[in-house]
CSV table of C-alpha atoms and ligand atoms in Angstrom, one decimal:
chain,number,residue,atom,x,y,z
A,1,UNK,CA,108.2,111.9,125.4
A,2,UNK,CA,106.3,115.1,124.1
A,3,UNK,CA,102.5,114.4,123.6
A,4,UNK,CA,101.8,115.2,120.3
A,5,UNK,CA,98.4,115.4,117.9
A,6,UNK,CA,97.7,113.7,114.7
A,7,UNK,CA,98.9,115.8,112.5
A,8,UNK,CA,102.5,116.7,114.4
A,9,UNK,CA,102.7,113.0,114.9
A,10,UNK,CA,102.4,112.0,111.2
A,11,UNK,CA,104.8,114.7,110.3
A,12,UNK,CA,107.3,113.6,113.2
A,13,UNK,CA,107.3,110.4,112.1
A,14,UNK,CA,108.0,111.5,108.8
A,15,UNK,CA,110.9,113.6,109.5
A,16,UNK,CA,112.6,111.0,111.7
A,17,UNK,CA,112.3,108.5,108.2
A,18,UNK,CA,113.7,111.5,106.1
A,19,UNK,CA,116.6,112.0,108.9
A,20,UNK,CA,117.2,108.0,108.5
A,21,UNK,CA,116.8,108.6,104.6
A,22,UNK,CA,119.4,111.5,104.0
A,23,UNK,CA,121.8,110.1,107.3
A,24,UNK,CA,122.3,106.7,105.8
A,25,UNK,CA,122.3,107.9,102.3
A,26,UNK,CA,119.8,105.4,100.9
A,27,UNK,CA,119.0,106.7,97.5
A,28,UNK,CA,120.3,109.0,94.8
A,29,UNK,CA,118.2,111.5,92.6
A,30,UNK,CA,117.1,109.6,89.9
A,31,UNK,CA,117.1,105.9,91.4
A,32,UNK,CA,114.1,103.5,90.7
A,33,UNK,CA,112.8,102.0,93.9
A,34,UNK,CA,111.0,98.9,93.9
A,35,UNK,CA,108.8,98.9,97.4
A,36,UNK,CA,108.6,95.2,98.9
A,37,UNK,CA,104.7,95.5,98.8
A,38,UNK,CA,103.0,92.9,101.3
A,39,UNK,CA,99.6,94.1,101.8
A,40,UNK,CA,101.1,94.2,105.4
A,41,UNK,CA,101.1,98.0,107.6
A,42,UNK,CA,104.8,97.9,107.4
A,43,UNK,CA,105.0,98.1,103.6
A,44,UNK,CA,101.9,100.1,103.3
A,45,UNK,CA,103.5,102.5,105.8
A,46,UNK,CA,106.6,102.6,104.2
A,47,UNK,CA,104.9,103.3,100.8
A,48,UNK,CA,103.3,105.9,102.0
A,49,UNK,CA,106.0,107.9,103.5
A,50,UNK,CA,108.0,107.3,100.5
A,51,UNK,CA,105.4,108.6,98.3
A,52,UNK,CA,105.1,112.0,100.8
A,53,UNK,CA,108.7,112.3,101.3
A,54,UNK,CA,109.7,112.2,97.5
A,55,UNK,CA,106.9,114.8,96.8
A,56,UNK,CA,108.5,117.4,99.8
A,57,UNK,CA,111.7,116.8,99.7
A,58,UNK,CA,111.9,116.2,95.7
A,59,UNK,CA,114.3,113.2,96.4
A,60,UNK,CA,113.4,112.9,92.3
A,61,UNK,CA,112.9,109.1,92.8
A,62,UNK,CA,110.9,106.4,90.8
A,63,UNK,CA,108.5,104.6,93.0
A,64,UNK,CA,106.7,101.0,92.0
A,65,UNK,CA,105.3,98.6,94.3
A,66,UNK,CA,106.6,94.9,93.8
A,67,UNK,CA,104.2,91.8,95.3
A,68,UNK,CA,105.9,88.5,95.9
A,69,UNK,CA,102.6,86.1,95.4
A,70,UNK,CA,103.7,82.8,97.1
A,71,UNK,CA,100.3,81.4,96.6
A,72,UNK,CA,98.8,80.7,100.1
A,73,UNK,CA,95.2,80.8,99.2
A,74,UNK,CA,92.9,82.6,102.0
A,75,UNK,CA,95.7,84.5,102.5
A,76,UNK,CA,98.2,86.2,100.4
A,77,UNK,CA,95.3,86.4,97.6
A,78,UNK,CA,93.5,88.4,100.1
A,79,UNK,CA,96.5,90.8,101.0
A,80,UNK,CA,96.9,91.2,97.3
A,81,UNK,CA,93.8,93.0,97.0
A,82,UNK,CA,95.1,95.4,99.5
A,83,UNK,CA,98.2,96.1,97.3
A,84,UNK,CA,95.9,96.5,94.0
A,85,UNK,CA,93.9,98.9,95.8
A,86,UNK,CA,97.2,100.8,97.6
A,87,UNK,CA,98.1,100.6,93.6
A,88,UNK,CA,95.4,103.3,92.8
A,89,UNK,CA,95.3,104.8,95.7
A,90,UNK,CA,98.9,106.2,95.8
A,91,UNK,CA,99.2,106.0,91.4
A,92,UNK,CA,102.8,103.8,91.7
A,93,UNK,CA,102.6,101.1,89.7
A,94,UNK,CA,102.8,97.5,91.0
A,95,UNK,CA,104.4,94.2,89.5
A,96,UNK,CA,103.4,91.1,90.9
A,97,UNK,CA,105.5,87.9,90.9
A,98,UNK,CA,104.5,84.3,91.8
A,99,UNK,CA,106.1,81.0,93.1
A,100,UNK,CA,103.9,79.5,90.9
A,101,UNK,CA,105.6,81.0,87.8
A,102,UNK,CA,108.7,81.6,88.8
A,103,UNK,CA,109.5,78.0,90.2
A,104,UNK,CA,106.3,76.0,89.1
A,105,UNK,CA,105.6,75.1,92.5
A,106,UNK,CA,103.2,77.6,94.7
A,107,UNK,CA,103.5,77.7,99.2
A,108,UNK,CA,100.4,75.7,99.6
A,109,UNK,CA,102.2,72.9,97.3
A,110,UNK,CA,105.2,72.9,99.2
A,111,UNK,CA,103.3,72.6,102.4
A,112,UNK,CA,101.7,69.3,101.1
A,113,UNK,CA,105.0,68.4,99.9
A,114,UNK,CA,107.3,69.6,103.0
A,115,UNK,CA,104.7,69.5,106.2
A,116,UNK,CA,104.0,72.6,108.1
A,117,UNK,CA,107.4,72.6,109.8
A,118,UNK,CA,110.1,74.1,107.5
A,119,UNK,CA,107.8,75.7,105.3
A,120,UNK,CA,108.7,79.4,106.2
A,121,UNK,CA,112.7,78.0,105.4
A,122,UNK,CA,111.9,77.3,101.8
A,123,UNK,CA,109.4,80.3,101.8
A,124,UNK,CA,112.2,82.6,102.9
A,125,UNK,CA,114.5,82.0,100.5
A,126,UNK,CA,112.4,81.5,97.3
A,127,UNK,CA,110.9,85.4,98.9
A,128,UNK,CA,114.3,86.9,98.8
A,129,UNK,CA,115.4,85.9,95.3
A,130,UNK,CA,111.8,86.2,94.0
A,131,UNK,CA,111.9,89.9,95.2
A,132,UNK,CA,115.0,90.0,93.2
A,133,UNK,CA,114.4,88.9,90.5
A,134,UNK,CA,110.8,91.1,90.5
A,135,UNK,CA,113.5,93.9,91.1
A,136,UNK,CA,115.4,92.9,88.0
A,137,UNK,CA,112.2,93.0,85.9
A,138,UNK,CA,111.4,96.6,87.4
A,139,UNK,CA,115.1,97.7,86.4
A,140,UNK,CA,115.2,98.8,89.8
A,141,UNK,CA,118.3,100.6,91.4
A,142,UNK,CA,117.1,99.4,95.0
A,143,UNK,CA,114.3,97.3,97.0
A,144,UNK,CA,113.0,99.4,100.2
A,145,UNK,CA,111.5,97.1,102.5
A,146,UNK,CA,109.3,97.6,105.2
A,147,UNK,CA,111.5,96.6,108.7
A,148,UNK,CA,111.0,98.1,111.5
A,149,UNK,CA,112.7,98.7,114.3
A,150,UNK,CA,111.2,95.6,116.3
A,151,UNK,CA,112.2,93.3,113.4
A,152,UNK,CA,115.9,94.1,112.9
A,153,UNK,CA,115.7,93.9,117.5
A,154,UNK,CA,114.1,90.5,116.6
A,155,UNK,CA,116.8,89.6,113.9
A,156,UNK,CA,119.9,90.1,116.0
A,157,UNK,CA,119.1,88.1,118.4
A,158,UNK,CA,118.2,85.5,116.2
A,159,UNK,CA,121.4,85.5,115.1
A,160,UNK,CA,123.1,86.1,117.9
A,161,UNK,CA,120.9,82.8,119.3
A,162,UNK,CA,122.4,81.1,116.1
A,163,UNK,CA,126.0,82.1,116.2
A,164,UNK,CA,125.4,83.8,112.7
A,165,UNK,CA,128.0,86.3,112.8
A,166,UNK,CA,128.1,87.0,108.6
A,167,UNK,CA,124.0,87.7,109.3
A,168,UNK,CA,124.9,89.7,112.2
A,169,UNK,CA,127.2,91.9,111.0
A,170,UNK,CA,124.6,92.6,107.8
A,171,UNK,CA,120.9,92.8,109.6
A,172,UNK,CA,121.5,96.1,111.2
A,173,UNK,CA,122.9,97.9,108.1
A,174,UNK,CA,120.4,100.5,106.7
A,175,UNK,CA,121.5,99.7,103.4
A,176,UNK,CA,123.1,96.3,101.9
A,177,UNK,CA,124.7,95.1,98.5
A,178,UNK,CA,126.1,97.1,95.8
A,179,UNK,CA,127.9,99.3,98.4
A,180,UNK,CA,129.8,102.4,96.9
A,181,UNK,CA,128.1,101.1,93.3
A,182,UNK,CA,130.1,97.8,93.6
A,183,UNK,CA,128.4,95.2,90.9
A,184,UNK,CA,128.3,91.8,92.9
A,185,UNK,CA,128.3,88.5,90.8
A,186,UNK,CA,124.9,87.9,90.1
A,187,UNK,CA,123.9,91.9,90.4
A,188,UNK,CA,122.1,91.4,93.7
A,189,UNK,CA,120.0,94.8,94.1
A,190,UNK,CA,120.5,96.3,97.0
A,191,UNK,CA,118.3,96.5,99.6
A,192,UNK,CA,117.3,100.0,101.9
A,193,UNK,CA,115.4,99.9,105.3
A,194,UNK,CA,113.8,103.7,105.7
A,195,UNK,CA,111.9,102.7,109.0
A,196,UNK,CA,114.6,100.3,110.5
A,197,UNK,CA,114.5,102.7,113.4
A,198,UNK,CA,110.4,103.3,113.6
A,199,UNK,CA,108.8,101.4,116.6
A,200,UNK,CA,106.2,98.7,115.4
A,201,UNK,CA,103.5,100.6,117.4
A,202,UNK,CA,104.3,104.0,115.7
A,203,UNK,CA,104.2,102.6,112.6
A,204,UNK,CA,100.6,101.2,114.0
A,205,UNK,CA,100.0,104.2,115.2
A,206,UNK,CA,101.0,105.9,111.8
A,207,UNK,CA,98.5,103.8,109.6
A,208,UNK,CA,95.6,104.1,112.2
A,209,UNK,CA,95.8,108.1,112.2
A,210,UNK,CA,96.4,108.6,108.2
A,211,UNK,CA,93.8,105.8,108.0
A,212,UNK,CA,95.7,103.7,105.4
A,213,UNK,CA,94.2,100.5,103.7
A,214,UNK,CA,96.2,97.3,104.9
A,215,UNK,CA,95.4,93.6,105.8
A,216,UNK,CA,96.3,92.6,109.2
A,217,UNK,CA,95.9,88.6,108.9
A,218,UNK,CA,98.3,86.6,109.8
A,219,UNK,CA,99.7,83.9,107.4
A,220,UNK,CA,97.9,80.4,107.6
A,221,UNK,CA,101.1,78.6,107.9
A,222,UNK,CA,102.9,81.0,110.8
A,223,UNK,CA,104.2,81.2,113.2
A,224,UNK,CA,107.8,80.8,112.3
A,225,UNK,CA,108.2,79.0,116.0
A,226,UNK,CA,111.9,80.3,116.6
A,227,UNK,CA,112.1,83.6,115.2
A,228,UNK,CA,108.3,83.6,117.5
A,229,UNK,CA,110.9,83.6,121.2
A,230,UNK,CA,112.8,86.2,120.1
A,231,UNK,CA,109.7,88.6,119.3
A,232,UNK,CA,108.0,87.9,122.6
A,233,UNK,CA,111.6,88.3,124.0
A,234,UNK,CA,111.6,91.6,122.5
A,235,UNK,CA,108.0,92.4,123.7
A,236,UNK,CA,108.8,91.6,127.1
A,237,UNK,CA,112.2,94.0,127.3
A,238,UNK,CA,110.1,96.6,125.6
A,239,UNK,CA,107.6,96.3,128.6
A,240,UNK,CA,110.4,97.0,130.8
A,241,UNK,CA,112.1,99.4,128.9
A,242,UNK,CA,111.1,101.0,125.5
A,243,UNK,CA,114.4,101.8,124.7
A,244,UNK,CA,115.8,98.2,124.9
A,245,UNK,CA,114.8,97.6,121.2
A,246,UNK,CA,117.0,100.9,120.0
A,247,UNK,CA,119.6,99.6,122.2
A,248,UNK,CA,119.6,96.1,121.1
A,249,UNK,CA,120.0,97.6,117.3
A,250,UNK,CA,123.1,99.7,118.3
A,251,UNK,CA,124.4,96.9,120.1
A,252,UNK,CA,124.2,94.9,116.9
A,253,UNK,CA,125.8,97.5,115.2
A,254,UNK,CA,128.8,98.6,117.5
A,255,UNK,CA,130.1,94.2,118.0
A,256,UNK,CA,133.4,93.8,115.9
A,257,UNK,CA,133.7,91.2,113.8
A,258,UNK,CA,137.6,90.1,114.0
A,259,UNK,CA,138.4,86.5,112.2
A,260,UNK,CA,135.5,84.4,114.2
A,261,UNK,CA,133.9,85.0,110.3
A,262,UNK,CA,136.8,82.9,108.7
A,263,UNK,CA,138.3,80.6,111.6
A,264,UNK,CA,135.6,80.2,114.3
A,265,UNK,CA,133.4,78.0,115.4
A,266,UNK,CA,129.2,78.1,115.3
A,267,UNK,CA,127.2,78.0,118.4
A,268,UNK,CA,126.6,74.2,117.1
A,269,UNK,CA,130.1,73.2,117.2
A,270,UNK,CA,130.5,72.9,113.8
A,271,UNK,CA,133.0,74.4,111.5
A,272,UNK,CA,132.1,77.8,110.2
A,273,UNK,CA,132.9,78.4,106.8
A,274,UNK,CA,135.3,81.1,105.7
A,275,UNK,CA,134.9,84.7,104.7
A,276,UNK,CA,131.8,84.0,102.2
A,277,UNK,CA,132.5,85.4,98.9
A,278,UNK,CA,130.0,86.5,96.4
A,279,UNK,CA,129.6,84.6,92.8
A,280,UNK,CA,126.9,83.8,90.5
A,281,UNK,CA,124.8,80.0,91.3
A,282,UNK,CA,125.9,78.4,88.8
A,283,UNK,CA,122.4,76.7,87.8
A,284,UNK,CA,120.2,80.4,88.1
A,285,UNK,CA,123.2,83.0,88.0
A,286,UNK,CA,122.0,84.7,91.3
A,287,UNK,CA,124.0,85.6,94.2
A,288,UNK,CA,125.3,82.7,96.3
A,289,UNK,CA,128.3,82.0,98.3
A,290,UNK,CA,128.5,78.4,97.0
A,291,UNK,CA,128.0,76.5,93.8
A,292,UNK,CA,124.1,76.7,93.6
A,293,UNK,CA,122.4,79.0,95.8
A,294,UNK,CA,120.1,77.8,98.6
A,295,UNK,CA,117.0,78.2,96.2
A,296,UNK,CA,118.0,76.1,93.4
A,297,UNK,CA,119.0,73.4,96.3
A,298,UNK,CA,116.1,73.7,97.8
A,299,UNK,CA,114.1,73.0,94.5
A,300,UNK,CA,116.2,70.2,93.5
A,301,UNK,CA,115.0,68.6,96.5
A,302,UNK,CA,111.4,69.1,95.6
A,303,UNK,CA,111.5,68.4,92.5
A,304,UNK,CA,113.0,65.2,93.3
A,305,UNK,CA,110.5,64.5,95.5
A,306,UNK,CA,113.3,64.7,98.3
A,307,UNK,CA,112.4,68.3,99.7
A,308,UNK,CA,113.9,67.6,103.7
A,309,UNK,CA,116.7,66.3,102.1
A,310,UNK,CA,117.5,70.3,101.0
A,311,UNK,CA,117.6,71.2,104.4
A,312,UNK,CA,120.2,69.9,106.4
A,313,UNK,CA,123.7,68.7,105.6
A,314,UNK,CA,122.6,66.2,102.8
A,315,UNK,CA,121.9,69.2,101.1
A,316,UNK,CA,125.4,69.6,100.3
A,317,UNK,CA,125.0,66.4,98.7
A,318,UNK,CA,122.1,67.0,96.6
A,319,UNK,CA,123.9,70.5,95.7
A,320,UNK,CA,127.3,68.5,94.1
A,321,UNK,CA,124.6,65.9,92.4
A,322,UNK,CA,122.3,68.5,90.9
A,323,UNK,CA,125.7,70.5,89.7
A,324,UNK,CA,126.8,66.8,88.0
A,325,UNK,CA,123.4,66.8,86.5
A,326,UNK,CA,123.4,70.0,85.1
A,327,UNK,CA,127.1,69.3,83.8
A,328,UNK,CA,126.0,66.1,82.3
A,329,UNK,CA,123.1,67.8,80.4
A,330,UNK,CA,125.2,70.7,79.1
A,331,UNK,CA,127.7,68.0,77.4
A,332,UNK,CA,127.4,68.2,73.7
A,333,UNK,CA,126.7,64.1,72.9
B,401,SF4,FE1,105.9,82.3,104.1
B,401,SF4,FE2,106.1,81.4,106.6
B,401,SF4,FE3,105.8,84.0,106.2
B,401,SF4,FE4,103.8,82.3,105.7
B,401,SF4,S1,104.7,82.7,107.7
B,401,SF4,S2,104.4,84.0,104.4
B,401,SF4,S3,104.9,80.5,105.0
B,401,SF4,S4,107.6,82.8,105.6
């Protein structure tokens, strides 16, 4: 590789996000982007370049910052302040949603209430439609989050590890949902990934050179043990070869999918459901593939006081009972 100064660095890297940008046609003139703002150098990063990119290249775009507060105190209230300050530094407005208000239960509650083991499974999912639903409240055309490269490595083989085709087929796409301006039950807002092919350690390198303001501590409650193997999996083939974590994303993208989606079986031996099809949760009206999305299940359980009940196959369970509940409710006496 060509040795390079600061400067032609920063503008490299730059240019290989605009290449990614205008090759995978992520955004149209006009659209308002909501950037998954963690505090973290992969969203600062990624704000950042999106700010300089839209200002040379006149992509005409709306920028804000969106901040998912889960409420993990000595932790995400710290990485907030990083945000608030990335807020004035760069002039793009920020919205913050919380756990707290958006499901009235905060991380460190569902800790107490869950243990410290599945924690990052209900964090997860309450993140994704939380980001959503901040999206929706931005009138946003798209999120942009922050992967990287060694992320969407790490993510297929995760999935390959779990036999998730559906997930596999989807985590190396540089842009998902709404494809070709298709309105999904439950207007899911699609989501863009400008650096999904930027090493971690250039984006490092990146935020060190430009000097940009992020937090760099690691979440009380991690590590999320499994997804853990993979990225030391990925460290070591990077060690060996740099290239394995490009490869490993183009060999996620080049597997064809035939029917294993609808007929198959999982790595567990268990019946994979069909082709999923999109609708609207029928409790929340967000996108699910079944009756009530994961994060409505996953709050009946805690709200019953139930919460590990939401996570394996009694989940299905609580699902059909919350759904009588709700139907039950809605009956005019
Ligand atoms: Fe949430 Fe787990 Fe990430 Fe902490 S490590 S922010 S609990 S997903």
């Amino acid at each position: 590789a060509a040795r390079l100064c600061r400067e032609c660095f920063a503008r490299a890297f730059e240019d290989e996000a605009h290449a990614e940008i205008v090759r995978s046609g992520l955004f149209r003139r006009g659209d308002r982007v909501a950037v998954g703002a963690s505090g973290g150098k992969d969203s600062t990063v990624l704000a950042h370049v999106l700010k300089t990119l839209n200002e040379r290249h006149g992509y005409g775009l709306e920028l804000f910052l969106l901040s998912v507060d889960e409420g993990i105190k000595g932790y995400r209230d710290d990485s907030l302040e990083t945000v608030k300050s990335n807020e004035k530094t760069y002039g793009i407005p920020l919205e913050i949603v919380s756990y707290k208000e958006l499901y009235g239960w905060s991380m460190d509650e569902i800790v107490k209430a869950v243990g410290a083991k599945s924690n990052c499974t209900f964090c997860g999912v309450l993140r994704r439609q939380a980001l959503e639903r901040g999206a929706r409240l931005l009138r946003a055309d798209c999120i942009a989050t922050g992967h990287n490269a060694d992320d969407v490595a790490e993510t297929v083989l995760l999935n390959l590890l779990r036999g998730d085709a559906p997930r596999l087929r989807r985590c190396t796409a540089p842009r998902t949902g709404g494809e070709g301006g298709e309105q999904l039950p439950g207007g899911a807002v699609p989501r863009v990934k400008p650096l999904r092919l930027a090493y971690e350690k250039e984006i490092v390198m990146y935020a060190y050179f430009l000097k940009l303001e992020y937090f760099s501590t690691e979440c009380i409650y991690s590590p999320n043990a499994y997804r853990g193997w993979t990225r030391d999996l990925v460290k070591q083939l990077e060690a060996a070869r740099p290239r394995s974590i490009l490869d490993i994303i183009r060999s996620g993208e080049q597997m064809r999918f035939q029917d294993e989606e609808r007929a198959g079986a999982g790595a567990d031996g268990g019946s994979r459901r069909g082709e999923q099809t999109a609708r609207a949760c029928e409790r929340c009206g967000f996108m699910t593939s079944q009756r009530l999305c994961k994060a409505c299940v996953l709050l009946e359980g805690l709200n019953r006081g139930t919460p590990r009940m939401a996570l394996g196959r009694q989940g299905e369970r609580l699902a059909r009972d919350a759904i009588a509940a709700t139907a039950q409710s809605s009956t005019p006496a």
